[in-house]
Coordinates of C-alpha atoms in Angstrom, one line a residue:
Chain D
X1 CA 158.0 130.4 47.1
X2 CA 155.1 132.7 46.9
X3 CA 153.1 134.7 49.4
X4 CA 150.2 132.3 49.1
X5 CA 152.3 129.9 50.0
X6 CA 153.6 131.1 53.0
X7 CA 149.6 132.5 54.1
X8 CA 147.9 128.8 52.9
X9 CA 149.9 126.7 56.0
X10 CA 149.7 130.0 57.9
X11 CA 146.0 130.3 57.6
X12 CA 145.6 126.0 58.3
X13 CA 147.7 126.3 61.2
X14 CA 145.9 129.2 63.0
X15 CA 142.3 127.4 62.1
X16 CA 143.7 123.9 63.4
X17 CA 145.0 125.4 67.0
X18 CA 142.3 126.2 68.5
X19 CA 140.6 122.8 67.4
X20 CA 143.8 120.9 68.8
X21 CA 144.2 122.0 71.9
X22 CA 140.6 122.2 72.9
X23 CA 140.1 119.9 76.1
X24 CA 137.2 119.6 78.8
X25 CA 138.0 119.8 82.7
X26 CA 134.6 118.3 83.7
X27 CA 133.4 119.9 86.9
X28 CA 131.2 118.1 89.0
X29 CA 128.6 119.9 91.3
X30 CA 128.9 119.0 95.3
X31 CA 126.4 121.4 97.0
X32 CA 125.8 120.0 100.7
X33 CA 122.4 120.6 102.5
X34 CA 122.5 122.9 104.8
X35 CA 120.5 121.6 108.1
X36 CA 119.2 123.1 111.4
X37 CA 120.9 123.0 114.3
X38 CA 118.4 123.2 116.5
X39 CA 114.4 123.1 116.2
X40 CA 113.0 125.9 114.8
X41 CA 110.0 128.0 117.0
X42 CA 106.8 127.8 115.0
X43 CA 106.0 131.0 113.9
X44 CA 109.7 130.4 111.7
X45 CA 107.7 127.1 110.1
X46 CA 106.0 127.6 106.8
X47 CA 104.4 125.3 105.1
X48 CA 105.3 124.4 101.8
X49 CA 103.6 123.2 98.6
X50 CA 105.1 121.6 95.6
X51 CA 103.2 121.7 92.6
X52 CA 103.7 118.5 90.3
X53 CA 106.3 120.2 87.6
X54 CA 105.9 121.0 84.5
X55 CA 107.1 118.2 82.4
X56 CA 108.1 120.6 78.9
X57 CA 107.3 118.0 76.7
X58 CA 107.9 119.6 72.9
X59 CA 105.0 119.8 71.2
X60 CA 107.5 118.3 68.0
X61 CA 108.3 115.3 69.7
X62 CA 109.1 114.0 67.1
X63 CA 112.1 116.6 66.6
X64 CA 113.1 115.4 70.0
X65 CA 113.6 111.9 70.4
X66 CA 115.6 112.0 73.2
X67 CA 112.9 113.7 75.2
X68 CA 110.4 110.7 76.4
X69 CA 107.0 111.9 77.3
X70 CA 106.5 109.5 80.3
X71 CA 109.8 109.7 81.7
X72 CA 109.0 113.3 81.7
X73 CA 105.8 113.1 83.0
X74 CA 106.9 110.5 86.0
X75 CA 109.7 113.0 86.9
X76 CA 107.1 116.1 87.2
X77 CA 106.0 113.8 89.9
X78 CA 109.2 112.6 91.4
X79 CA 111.5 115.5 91.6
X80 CA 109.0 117.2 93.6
X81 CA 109.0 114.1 95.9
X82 CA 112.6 114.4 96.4
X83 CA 112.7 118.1 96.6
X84 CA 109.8 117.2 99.6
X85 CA 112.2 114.9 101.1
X86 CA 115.1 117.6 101.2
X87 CA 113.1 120.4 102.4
X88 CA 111.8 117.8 105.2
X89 CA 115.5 116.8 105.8
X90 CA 116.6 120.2 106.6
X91 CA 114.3 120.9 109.0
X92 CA 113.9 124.6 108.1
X93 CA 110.2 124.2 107.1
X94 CA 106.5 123.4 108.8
X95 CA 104.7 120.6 106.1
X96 CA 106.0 119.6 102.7
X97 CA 103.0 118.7 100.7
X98 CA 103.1 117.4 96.4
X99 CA 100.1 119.8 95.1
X100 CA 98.5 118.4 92.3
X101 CA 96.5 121.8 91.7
X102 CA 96.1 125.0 93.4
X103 CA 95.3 125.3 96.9
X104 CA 95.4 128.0 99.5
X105 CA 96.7 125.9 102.3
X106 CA 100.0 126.3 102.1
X107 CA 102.0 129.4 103.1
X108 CA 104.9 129.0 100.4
X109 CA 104.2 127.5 96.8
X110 CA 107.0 126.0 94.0
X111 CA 106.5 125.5 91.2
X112 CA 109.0 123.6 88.9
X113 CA 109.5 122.7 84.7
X114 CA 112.1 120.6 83.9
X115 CA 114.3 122.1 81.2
X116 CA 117.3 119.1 80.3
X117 CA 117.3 115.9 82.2
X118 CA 119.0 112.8 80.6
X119 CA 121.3 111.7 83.8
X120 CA 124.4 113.7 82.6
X121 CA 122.9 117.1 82.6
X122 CA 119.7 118.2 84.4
X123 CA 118.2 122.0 84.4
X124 CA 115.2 122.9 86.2
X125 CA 113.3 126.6 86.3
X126 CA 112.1 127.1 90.2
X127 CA 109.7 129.9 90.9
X128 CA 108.7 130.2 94.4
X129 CA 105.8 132.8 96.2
X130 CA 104.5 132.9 99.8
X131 CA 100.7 132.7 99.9
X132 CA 100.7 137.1 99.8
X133 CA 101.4 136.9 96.0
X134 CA 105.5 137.9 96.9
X135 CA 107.6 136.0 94.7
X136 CA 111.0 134.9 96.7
X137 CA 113.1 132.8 93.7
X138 CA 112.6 132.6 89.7
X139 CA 115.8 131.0 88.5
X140 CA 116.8 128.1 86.9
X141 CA 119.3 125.6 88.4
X142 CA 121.5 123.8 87.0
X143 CA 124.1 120.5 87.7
X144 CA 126.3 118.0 86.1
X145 CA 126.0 114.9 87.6
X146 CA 129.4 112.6 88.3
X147 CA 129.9 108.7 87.9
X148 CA 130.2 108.7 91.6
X149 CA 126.5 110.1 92.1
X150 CA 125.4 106.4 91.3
X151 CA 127.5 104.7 93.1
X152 CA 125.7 101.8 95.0
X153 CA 128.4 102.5 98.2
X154 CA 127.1 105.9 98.2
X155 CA 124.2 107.2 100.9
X156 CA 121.4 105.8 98.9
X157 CA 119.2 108.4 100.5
X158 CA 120.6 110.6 98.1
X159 CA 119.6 111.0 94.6
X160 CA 122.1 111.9 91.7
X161 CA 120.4 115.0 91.5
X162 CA 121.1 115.7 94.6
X163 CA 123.3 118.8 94.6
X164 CA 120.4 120.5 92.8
X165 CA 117.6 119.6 95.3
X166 CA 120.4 120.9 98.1
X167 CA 121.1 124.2 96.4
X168 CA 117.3 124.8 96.0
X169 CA 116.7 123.9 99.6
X170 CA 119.9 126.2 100.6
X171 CA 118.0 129.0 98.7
X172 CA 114.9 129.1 100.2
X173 CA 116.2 128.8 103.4
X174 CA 118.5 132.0 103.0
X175 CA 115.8 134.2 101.4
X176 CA 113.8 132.6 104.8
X177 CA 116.5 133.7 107.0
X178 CA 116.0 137.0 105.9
X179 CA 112.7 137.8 107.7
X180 CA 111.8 137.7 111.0
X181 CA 109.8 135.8 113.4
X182 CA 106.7 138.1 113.1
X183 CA 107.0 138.7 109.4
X184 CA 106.4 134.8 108.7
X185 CA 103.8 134.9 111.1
X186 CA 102.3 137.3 109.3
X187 CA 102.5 135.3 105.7
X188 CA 100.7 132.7 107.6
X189 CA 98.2 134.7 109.3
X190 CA 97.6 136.1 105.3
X191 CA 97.4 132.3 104.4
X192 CA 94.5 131.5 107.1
X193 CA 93.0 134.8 105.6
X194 CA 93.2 133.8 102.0
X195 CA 91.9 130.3 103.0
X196 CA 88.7 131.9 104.9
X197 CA 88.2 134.0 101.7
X198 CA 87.9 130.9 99.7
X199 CA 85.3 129.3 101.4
X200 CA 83.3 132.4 102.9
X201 CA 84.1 135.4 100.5
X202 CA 81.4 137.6 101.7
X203 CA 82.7 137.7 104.8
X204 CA 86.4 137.5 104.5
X205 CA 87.3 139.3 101.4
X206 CA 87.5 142.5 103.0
X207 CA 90.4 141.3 105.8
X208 CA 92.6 141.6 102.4
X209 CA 93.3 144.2 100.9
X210 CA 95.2 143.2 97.3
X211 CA 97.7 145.9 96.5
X212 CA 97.0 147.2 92.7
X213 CA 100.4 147.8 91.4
X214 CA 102.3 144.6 92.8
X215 CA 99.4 141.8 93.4
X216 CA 100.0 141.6 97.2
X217 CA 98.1 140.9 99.6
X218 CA 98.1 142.8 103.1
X219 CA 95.7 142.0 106.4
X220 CA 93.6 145.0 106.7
X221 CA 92.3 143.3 110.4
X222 CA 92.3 140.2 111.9
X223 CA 89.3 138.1 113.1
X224 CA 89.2 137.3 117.0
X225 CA 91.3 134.6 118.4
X226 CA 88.6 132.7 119.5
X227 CA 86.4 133.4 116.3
X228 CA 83.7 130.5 115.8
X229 CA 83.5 130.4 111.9
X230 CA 87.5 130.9 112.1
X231 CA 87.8 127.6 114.0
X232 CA 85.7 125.8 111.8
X233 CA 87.5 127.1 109.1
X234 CA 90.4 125.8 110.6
X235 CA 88.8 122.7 110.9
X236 CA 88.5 122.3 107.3
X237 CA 91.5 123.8 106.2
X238 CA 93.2 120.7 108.6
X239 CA 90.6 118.2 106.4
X240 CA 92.8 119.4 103.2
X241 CA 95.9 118.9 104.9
X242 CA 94.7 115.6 105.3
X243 CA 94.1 115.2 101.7
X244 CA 96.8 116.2 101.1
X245 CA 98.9 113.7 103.3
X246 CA 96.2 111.1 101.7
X247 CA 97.3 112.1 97.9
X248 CA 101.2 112.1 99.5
X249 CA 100.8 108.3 100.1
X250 CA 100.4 107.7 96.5
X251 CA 103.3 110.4 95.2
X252 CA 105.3 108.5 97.6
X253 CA 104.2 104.9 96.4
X254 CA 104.9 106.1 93.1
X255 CA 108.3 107.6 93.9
X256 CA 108.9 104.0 95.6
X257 CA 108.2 102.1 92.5
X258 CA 109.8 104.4 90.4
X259 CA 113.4 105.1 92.3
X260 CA 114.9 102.1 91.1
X261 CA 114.3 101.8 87.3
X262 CA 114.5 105.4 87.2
X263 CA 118.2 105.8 88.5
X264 CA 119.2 102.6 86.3
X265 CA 117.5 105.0 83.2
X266 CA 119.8 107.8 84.3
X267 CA 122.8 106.1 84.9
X268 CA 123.1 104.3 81.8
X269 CA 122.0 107.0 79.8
X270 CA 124.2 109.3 81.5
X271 CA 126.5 107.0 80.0
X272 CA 125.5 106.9 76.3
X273 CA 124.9 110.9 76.6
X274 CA 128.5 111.2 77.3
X275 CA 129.4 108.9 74.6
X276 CA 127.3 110.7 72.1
X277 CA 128.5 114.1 72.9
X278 CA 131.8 113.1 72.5
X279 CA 131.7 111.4 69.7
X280 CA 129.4 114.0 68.3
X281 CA 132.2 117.0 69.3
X282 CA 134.8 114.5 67.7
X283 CA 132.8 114.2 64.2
X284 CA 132.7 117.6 64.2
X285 CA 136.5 118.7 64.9
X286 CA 137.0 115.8 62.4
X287 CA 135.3 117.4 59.6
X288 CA 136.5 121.3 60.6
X289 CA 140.2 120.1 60.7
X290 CA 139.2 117.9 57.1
X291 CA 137.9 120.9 55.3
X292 CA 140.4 123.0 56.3
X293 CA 143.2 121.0 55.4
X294 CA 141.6 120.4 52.3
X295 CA 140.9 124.1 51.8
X296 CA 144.7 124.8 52.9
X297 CA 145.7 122.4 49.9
X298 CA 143.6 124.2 47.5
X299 CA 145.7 127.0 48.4
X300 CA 148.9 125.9 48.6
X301 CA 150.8 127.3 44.9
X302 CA 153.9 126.6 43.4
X303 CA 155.7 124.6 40.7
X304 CA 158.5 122.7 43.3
X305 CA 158.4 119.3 44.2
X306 CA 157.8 120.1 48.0
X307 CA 154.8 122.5 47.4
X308 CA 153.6 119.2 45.0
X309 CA 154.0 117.2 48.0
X310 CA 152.9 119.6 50.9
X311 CA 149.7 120.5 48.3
X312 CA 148.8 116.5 48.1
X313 CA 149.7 115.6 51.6
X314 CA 146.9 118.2 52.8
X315 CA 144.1 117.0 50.5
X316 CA 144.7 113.2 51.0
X317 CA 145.1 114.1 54.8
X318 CA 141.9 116.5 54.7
X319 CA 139.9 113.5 53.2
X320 CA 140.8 111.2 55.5
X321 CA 139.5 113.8 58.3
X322 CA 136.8 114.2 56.6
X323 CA 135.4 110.4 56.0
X324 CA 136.6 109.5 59.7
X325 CA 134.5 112.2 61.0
X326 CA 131.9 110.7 59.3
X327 CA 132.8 107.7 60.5
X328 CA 132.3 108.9 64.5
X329 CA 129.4 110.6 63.4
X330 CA 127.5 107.2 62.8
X331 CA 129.2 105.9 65.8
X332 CA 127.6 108.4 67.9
X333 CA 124.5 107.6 66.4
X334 CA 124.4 103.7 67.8
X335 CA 124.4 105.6 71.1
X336 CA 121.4 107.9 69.9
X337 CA 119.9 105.1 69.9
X338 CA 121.1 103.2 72.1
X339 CA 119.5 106.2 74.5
X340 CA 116.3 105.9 72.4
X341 CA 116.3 102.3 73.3
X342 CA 116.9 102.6 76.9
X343 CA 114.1 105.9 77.0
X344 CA 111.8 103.7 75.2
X345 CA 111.4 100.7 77.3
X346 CA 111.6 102.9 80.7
X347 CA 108.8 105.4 78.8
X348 CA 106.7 102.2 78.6
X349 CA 107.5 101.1 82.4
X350 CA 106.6 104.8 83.6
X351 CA 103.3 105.0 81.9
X352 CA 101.8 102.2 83.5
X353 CA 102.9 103.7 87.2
X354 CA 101.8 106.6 86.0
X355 CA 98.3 105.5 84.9
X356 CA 97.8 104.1 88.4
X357 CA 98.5 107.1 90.9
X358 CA 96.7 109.2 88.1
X359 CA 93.7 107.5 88.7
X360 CA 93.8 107.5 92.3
X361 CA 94.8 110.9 92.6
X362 CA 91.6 111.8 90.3
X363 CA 89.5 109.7 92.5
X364 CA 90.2 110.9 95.7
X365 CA 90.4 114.9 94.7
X366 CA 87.1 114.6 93.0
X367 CA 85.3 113.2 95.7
X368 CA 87.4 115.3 98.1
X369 CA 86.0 118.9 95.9
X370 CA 82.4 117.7 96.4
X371 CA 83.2 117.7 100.0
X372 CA 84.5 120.7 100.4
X373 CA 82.0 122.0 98.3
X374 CA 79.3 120.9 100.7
X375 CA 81.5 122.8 103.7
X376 CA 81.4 126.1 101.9
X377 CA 77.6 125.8 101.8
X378 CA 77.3 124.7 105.3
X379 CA 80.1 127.4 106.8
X380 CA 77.7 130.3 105.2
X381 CA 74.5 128.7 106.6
X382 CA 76.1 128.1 110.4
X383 CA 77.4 131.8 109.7
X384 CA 74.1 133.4 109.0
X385 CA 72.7 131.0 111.8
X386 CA 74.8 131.9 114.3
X387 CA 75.0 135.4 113.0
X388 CA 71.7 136.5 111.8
X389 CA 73.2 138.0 108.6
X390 CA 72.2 136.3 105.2
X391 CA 75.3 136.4 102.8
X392 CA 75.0 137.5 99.5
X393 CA 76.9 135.1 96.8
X394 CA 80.3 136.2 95.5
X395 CA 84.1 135.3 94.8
X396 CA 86.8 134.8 96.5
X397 CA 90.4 136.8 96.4
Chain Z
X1 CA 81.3 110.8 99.8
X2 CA 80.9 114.2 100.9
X3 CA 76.9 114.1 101.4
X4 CA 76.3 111.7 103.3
X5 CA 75.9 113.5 106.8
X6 CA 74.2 116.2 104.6
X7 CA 71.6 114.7 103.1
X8 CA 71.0 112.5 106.8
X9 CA 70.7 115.6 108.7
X10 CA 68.7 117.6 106.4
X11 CA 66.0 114.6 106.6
X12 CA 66.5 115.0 110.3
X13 CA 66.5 118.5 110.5
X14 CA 69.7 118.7 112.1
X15 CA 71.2 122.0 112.3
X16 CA 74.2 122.8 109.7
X17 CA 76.5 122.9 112.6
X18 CA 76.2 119.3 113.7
X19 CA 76.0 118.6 109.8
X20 CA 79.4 119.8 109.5
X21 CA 80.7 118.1 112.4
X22 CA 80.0 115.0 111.1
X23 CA 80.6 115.3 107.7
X24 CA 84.5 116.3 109.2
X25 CA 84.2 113.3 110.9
X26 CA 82.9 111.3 108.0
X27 CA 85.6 113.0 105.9
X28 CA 88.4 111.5 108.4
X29 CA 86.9 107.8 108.2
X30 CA 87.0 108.1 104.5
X31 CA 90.6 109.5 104.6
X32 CA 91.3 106.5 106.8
X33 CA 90.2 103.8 104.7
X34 CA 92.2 105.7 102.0
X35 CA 95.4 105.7 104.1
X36 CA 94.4 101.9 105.4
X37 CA 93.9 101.2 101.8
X38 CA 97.7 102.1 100.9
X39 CA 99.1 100.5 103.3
X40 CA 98.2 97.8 102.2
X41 CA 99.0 98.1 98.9
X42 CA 102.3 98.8 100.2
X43 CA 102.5 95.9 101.8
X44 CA 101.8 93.8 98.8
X45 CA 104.2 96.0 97.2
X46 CA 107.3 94.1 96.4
X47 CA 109.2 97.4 95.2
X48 CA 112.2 99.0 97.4
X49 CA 113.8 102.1 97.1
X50 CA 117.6 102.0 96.2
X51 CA 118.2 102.0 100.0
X52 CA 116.0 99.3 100.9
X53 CA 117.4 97.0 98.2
X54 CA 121.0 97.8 99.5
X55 CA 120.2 96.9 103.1
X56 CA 118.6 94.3 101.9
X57 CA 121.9 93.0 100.3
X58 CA 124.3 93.9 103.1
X59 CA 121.6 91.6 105.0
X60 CA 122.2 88.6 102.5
X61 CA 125.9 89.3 102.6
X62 CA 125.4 89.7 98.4
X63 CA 128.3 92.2 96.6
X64 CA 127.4 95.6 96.5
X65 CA 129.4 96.1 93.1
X66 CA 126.9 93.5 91.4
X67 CA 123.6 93.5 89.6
X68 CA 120.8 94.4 91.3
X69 CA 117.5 92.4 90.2
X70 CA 114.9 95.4 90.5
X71 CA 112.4 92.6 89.3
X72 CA 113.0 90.3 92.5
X73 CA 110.3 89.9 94.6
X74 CA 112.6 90.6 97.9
X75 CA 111.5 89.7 101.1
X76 CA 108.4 87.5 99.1
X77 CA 109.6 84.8 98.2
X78 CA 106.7 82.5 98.1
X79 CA 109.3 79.1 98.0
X80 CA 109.6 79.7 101.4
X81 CA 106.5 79.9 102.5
X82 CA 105.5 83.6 102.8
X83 CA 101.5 84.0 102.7
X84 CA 101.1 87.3 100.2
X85 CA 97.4 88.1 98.7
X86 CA 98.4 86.2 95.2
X87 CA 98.9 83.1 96.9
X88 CA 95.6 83.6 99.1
X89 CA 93.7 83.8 95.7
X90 CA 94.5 80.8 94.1
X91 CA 94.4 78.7 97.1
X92 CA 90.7 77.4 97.7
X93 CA 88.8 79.6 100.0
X94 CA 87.2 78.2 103.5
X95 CA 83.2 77.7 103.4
X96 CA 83.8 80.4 106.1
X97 CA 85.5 83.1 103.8
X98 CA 82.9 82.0 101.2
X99 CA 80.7 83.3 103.6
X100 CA 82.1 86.3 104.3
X101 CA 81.5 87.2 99.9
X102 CA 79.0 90.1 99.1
X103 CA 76.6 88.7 97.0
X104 CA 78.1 91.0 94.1
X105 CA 82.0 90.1 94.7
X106 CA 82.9 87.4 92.2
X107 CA 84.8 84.4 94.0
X108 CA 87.7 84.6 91.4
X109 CA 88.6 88.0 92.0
X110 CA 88.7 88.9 88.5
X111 CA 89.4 92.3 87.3
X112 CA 91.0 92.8 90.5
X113 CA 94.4 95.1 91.1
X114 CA 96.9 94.8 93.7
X115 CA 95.3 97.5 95.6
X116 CA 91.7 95.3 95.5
X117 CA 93.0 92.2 96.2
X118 CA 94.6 93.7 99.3
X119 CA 91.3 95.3 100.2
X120 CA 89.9 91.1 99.3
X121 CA 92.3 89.3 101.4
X122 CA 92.0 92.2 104.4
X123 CA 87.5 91.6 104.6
X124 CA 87.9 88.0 104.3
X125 CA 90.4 88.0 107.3
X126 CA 88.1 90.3 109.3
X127 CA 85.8 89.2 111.9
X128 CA 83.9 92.4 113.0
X129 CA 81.0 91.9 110.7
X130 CA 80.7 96.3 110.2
X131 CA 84.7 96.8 109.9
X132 CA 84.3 93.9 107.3
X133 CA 81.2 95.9 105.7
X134 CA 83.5 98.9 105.6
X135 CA 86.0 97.3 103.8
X136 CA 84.0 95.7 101.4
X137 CA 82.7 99.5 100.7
X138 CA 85.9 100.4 100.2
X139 CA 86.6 97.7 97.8
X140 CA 83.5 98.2 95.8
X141 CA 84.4 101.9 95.2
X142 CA 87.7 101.0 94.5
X143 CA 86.4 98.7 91.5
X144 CA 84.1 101.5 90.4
X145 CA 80.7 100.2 91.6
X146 CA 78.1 103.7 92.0
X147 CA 77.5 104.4 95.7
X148 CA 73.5 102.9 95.6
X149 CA 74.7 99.8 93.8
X150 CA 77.8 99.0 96.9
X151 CA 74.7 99.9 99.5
X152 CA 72.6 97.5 97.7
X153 CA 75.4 95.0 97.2
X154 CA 75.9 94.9 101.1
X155 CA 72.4 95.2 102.7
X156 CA 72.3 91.5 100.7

């Protein structure tokens, strides 16, 4: 027998090992909320606002057909919800508001994208910053979600995403045990600050001062408890709250609506994912182990009957690897599209929700701006009224 | 919305102080009817939550391991009797609740939405002639009538 015939086998074995004894322990995420014990003093409360996430919808969707734009688009809207919900649950925090734009009435901003989400897998990018331009979390979470996380016995109050929403709750609230009582009064105090500036720059641009190198903002002075324009201020700045309560009602009507279809989406694609994956890895070690045995007949030398043998036992085998990896492969594409299917006909269901809270949200924040508008006029006038001093025009921080 | 209390007090010559005060106050009426106008919605709503449709099971004694109709009007059935805005609609309306009609509402309700019908159903069933008017206001801009078109629609 010659060398090569010893190094073919030698050189199929080694390549088929690894292949063989390849096998998945699945690991399932259980991250539990952590809650407070007692009620917090309210200079520990910040508020929080939730920007509606940023959907990532590929600009080649059609490279992407398991990506569905209005799925995507109804959970930018819906995983803030929940994450509201989880915040509100742990009783760590002041307000939970869903921002559909900017505002500078809230003391701590999120902001979300949604990076995989197909009921198996699901990967979100968090960045967080308190209203003084520090950021307190840029990361990107991640969780793979069990059977049992869609079980109907389970505390429906809980979404299969939930270890996710926990372990971003669980964050913020260690980076909030980190400061002290005065500190967060102080990021508030900047907040009520950055709010005046908004409406009445000329007069409170210069209680900021905006630090060059890192963006932040610091309170040079404070106005007098008992300011007039401050109250007022304050009375407006409660008049967004509102809003923002206001636009809540429809996030929540639309997180109503949505909860149900949009679980039955997940769980059953969750399903086909798995299917696919597998079938997809299965395809794949099919045609490795195929080629290679294949390749290892090629190799194999010799005039004897048994290297004859080994030589056509490894090509017809290596064939037969090769066509039934094919063979999964087109199975795994029935649950491509089976997933396709399922996206579609939810995509459809979500656009029309969609459409509805759009248009409400559009209604209300327009009118709302023109209102707000009108305050900034009339704060400046009742200021140089009760004042004396006319205010020049100019922008806010 | 906003300019209402503006533009009255600047034809009053009201000073920008009680301007604002009222527009605030303004400003939480309209947030009201907004907030009045989801409810009721809501109520119309025949959608649950995964909770809601589970204790709603439990209630009806139905297994937990089986199907769950997302498309089933729970809690609405209209076979036994339950009055929801749909049914209100098709039914023939009272000379009364004729009545109560701005000029510019059509009787058949058509192009309404849930939200509207809601907003229909909650005028027609109100008695205080100006809560009724601000209803009806409400409704109007809800179907996208211009501000000078719902004031001239209700001074009718």
């Amino acid at each position: 027998m010659s060398i090569k015939n010893i190094i073919a086998p030698t050189f199929f074995i080694c390549l088929i090992l690894p292949l063989l004894s390849f096998s998945e322990t699945i690991k399932y995420d259980k991250v539990k909320l952590k809650r407070a014990e007692i009620e917090l003093i309210e200079d520990r409360l910040l508020d929080v606002g939730i920007f509606i996430f940023d959907p990532n919808i590929p600009e080649d969707i059609e490279d992407n057909p398991l990506v569905f734009p209005e799925i995507r688009k109804a959970e930018a809207r819906y995983i803030p919800y929940h994450l509201k919900n989880t915040l509100e649950e742990s009783g760590f925090w002041g307000g939970v508001w869903v921002l559909p734009d900017n505002t500078k009435a809230m003391d701590l901003n999120v902001s979300g994208r949604i990076i995989k989400s197909n009921g198996y897998d699901v990967s979100i990018k968090i960045g967080v910053w308190d209203i003084s331009g520090k950021q307190w979390l840029d990361k990107a979470y991640k969780a793979r979600v069990g059977q049992s996380s869609y079980s109907k016995r389970r505390d429906l109050t809980q979404d299969p995403y939930q270890s996710l929403f926990n372990e971003i709750a669980n964050d913020l609230q260690k980076i909030k045990s980190i400061y002290l009582s005065k500190q967060l009064k102080r990021i508030s105090e900047i907040g009520d600050l950055r709010f005046a500036s908004d409406l009445i720059p000329s007069v409170f641009n210069n209680y900021l001062v905006q630090d060059n190198k890192t963006n932040i903002y610091k309170i040079s002075r404070l106005p007098a408890d008992d300011d007039p324009i401050m109250q007022r201020i304050g009375d407006v700045k409660e008049r967004e709250l509102l809003l923002l309560d206001t636009l809540n009602e429809y996030y929540a009507q639309l997180y109503r609506e949505i909860s149900v279809p949009y679980e039955e989406w997940r769980k059953s694609n969750r399903q086909n994912a798995i299917n696919y994956e597998e079938l997809k890895r299965s395809a794949r070690k099919r045609q490795i182990l195929g080629a290679v045995a294949i390749l290892g007949g090629i190799m194999v030398d010799g005039d004897s009957n048994a290297s004859g043998y080994a030589q056509q036992g490894l090509m017809i085998g290596g064939i037969q690897a090769v066509q039934s990896g094919f063979a999964k492969s087109s199975e795994a594409k029935i649950y491509k599209e089976s997933m396709k299917e399922g996206g579609d006909s939810f995509d459809s269901e979500a656009e029309g929700l969609l459409i509805e809270v759009e248009g409400q949200t559009l209604r209300l924040t327009g009118n709302a701006q023109e209102m707000f508008l009108e305050w900034k006029r009339l704060l400046k006038q009742i200021y140089t009224e009760e004042t004396g001093i006319n205010l020049k025009e100019d922008s806010a921080q | 919305m906003p300019t209402q209390a503006g533009i009255s007090g600047q034809q009053t010559g009201q000073s920008a102080s009680s301007i604002f005060n009222e527009s605030l106050g303004d400003f939480d009426k309209e947030m009201a009817g907004e907030r009045d106008i989801i409810a009721a919605s809501n109520q119309g709503n025949s959608s649950m939550t995964a909770q809601e449709i589970a204790d709603m099971e439990s209630i009806m004694g139905a297994d937990l391991d089986g199907p769950i109709d997302i498309s089933g009007d729970f809690g609405n059935d209209e076979s036994e009797g339950n009055n929801d805005s749909e049914e209100e609609f098709t039914g023939e309306m009272s000379e009364e609740e004729i009545s109560r009609l701005p000029s510019c509402v059509d009787k058949d309700g058509s192009g309404e939405d849930k939200i509207a019908r809601q907003l229909r159903v909650f005028a027609i069933k109100e008695d205080d002639p100006n809560i009724r008017n601000e209803i009806w206001k409400q409704y109007l801009k809800h179907m996208g009538i211009g501000q000078s078109q719902i004031e001239e629609c209700l001074s009718k």
